[in-house]
Amino acid sequence: MDQLRLSVNELAHLAPELTLVISAIVLSLIDLILPKQVSRNLLGWLSLAGVVLAAVFVGMLMGRNEPIILLNESYRIDDFANLFKLFFLAGTGLIIFMSIGSVKEPDIPHVGELYYLFLPATLGAMVMASSGDLITLFVGLELLSITSYILVGMRKFQLKSNEAAFKYVVLGGISSAFILYGMSFLFGLAGTTNISAINAALLENLSTFKTLVYLSFFLMLAGFGFKIAAAPFHTWAPDVYQGAPTPITAYLAIVSKGAGFAILFRVVYSIFYGVGNPDVPYFVGDVFLSLSVLAAVAMIVGNTMALKQRNVKRMLALSGVANAGYLLVPIAAQFSIFHYTNFTEMFFYLIAYLFMNLGAMAVLMAVGEAAGSDDLKSFGGLYHRAPWTAAAMVILVLSLSGIPITGGFFGKLYILLGTLELKNYWLAIIMIVTSVMSFYYYFGFIRQMFMRSTDPAKYIRIPVPLGITIWISVFATVLMGLFPQYIIRHIEQVFSLVQDFFIR
């Protein structure tokens, strides 16, 4: 029992998580006592302050020679987790910031709740990234999921929002059941929920229980496939993205998806990687072949279905399905003495995806508010109404489609080179072909903004935080395209394959 108790010094290592917990509780109490006539933007600024403070604490925990192990090895604070935590906090902070002054009470009742509900959701994502135990993993997953269900249904007086929330709850519950069922097989085989102990048990028992190990892997892969919206587990994404408020859509597309990739990477390489013996030599190959096929299906289905979409949120949802495929490719590429940059490839593109997707969502918030619609035609004549915003959207679209010189281009290029290095030529060909396919629907934005006319009276008012978010995203995308080597070098310096990732 003493191993499950935390000393004061150990609690200090949980400062980022505790900051979010305390901030969420305090802000909910402030919201209750704050007079109705007082703007809830105050809660937005306080939520943002809590996120920034948590990020500072994460930064203070980075760069250690050894990971910090807490709660009988069920919670790991290593730089793999710390990098993802900074990603989650950066995404959450920017989403909260762009919402201040843009989200109003008539559209979303109880706006204050919108701001501070991001905090427990992000806490769940952070717990997932640091999980060294299946129980801890599932607790973090459900904290993120349940809070996300509430956020999606914030516009409770709108039918589309209610429909989206209902679909998300039902399908999310089913996916969680798949993950839990898969975990139960691992627990039954290993007699423990500790991830490193499970890996050791599978090494010994794979030949005896190979059917159950396969079943466990595919059940968990299906559940995680839902969380990252990878085809064929993506059918919820277009409806949920369309029905949810735009800040929530951005959160699901960036933070929630990133959390899914964090834990998928951890589970694949800490539980299933290296599992095999002379009796069953093909298991690891089957695992990574399955991931490769899932990546290929996501890229093909996402880009193909996006071609006919005219609603921007649905288009970005299907674009996210395709991007889930691109992000799965580094996970599907095994670590070896010839190729060990899998994590760097995935994380670099994930950062690029954060900024280009967030920037596009921010522009959509401004344009959608002016047009009263999320259809692609609402971007018609944007160059004449808001030329600088149109210029920003052009850069973001170029990055999303993978055109030089942007962060999105180098992210895809880095993944592609890693795939070619391992001679997965068929997967590389699918990456190239589907990226070319995406030009059609991404360049639809440029066609609308510069080649279509609209009512010039539809003035676009961009609140200052929203405008700043757009240009932060644009500058970050351009800088990642101009100086990718500095970011890649920093990720490789921080991330340690042995100390910060493999749980042994």
CSV table of N, CA and C in Angstrom, one decimal, residues 27 39-48 51 92 95-104 110-120 151 154 247-248:
chain,number,residue,atom,x,y,z
A,27,LEU,N,-12.6,27.6,-10.9
A,27,LEU,CA,-13.4,28.3,-11.9
A,27,LEU,C,-14.9,27.9,-11.9
A,39,SER,N,-19.4,39.5,-17.8
A,39,SER,CA,-19.0,38.7,-18.9
A,39,SER,C,-18.2,37.4,-18.5
A,40,ARG,N,-18.6,36.3,-19.1
A,40,ARG,CA,-17.9,35.1,-18.8
A,40,ARG,C,-16.5,35.0,-19.5
A,41,ASN,N,-16.1,36.0,-20.2
A,41,ASN,CA,-14.8,36.0,-20.8
A,41,ASN,C,-13.7,36.0,-19.7
A,42,LEU,N,-14.1,36.5,-18.5
A,42,LEU,CA,-13.2,36.4,-17.4
A,42,LEU,C,-12.7,35.0,-17.1
A,43,LEU,N,-13.7,34.1,-17.2
A,43,LEU,CA,-13.4,32.7,-17.0
A,43,LEU,C,-12.5,32.1,-18.1
A,44,GLY,N,-12.7,32.7,-19.3
A,44,GLY,CA,-11.8,32.2,-20.4
A,44,GLY,C,-10.3,32.6,-20.1
A,45,TRP,N,-10.1,33.9,-19.6
A,45,TRP,CA,-8.8,34.3,-19.3
A,45,TRP,C,-8.2,33.5,-18.2
A,46,LEU,N,-9.0,33.2,-17.2
A,46,LEU,CA,-8.5,32.5,-16.0
A,46,LEU,C,-8.2,31.0,-16.4
A,47,SER,N,-9.0,30.4,-17.3
A,47,SER,CA,-8.7,29.1,-17.8
A,47,SER,C,-7.4,29.1,-18.6
A,48,LEU,N,-7.2,30.1,-19.4
A,48,LEU,CA,-6.0,30.2,-20.1
A,48,LEU,C,-4.8,30.3,-19.2
A,51,VAL,N,-3.9,26.9,-17.9
A,51,VAL,CA,-3.2,26.1,-18.9
A,51,VAL,C,-1.7,26.5,-19.0
A,92,THR,N,-4.9,23.3,-26.3
A,92,THR,CA,-6.0,23.8,-25.5
A,92,THR,C,-5.9,25.3,-25.2
A,95,ILE,N,-7.0,27.2,-28.3
A,95,ILE,CA,-8.4,27.1,-28.6
A,95,ILE,C,-9.2,28.0,-27.6
A,96,ILE,N,-8.8,28.0,-26.3
A,96,ILE,CA,-9.5,28.8,-25.3
A,96,ILE,C,-9.3,30.3,-25.7
A,97,PHE,N,-8.1,30.6,-26.1
A,97,PHE,CA,-7.7,32.0,-26.5
A,97,PHE,C,-8.6,32.5,-27.6
A,98,MET,N,-8.7,31.7,-28.7
A,98,MET,CA,-9.4,32.1,-29.9
A,98,MET,C,-11.0,32.2,-29.6
A,99,SER,N,-11.4,31.5,-28.5
A,99,SER,CA,-12.8,31.5,-28.2
A,99,SER,C,-13.3,32.7,-27.5
A,100,ILE,N,-12.3,33.4,-26.8
A,100,ILE,CA,-12.6,34.6,-26.0
A,100,ILE,C,-13.1,35.7,-26.9
A,101,GLY,N,-14.3,36.2,-26.7
A,101,GLY,CA,-14.8,37.2,-27.5
A,101,GLY,C,-15.5,36.7,-28.8
A,102,SER,N,-15.3,35.5,-29.2
A,102,SER,CA,-15.9,34.9,-30.4
A,102,SER,C,-17.1,34.0,-30.1
A,103,VAL,N,-17.1,33.4,-28.9
A,103,VAL,CA,-18.2,32.5,-28.5
A,103,VAL,C,-19.2,33.4,-27.6
A,104,LYS,N,-20.4,33.4,-28.0
A,104,LYS,CA,-21.4,34.2,-27.3
A,104,LYS,C,-22.5,33.4,-26.7
A,110,HIS,N,-24.4,29.1,-21.1
A,110,HIS,CA,-23.4,28.8,-20.1
A,110,HIS,C,-22.0,28.8,-20.7
A,111,VAL,N,-21.6,29.9,-21.3
A,111,VAL,CA,-20.3,30.0,-22.0
A,111,VAL,C,-19.2,29.7,-21.0
A,112,GLY,N,-19.4,30.1,-19.7
A,112,GLY,CA,-18.3,29.9,-18.8
A,112,GLY,C,-17.9,28.4,-18.7
A,113,GLU,N,-18.9,27.5,-18.7
A,113,GLU,CA,-18.6,26.1,-18.7
A,113,GLU,C,-17.8,25.6,-19.8
A,114,LEU,N,-18.0,26.3,-21.0
A,114,LEU,CA,-17.2,25.9,-22.2
A,114,LEU,C,-15.7,26.0,-21.9
A,115,TYR,N,-15.3,27.1,-21.2
A,115,TYR,CA,-13.9,27.4,-21.0
A,115,TYR,C,-13.3,26.4,-20.0
A,116,TYR,N,-13.9,26.2,-18.8
A,116,TYR,CA,-13.2,25.4,-17.8
A,116,TYR,C,-13.5,23.9,-18.0
A,117,LEU,N,-14.4,23.5,-18.9
A,117,LEU,CA,-14.5,22.1,-19.1
A,117,LEU,C,-13.4,21.6,-20.0
A,118,PHE,N,-12.6,22.5,-20.7
A,118,PHE,CA,-11.5,22.1,-21.4
A,118,PHE,C,-10.4,21.5,-20.5
A,119,LEU,N,-10.4,22.0,-19.2
A,119,LEU,CA,-9.3,21.6,-18.3
A,119,LEU,C,-9.3,20.2,-17.9
A,120,PRO,N,-10.5,19.6,-17.4
A,120,PRO,CA,-10.5,18.2,-17.1
A,120,PRO,C,-10.3,17.3,-18.4
A,151,LEU,N,-19.0,18.6,-23.9
A,151,LEU,CA,-18.6,19.8,-24.7
A,151,LEU,C,-19.3,19.7,-26.1
A,154,MET,N,-22.9,21.1,-26.0
A,154,MET,CA,-23.0,22.4,-25.3
A,154,MET,C,-24.2,23.3,-25.9
A,247,PRO,N,-15.0,25.7,-31.6
A,247,PRO,CA,-13.9,25.5,-30.7
A,247,PRO,C,-13.8,24.0,-30.3
A,248,ILE,N,-15.0,23.4,-30.1
A,248,ILE,CA,-15.0,22.0,-29.7
A,248,ILE,C,-14.5,21.1,-30.8
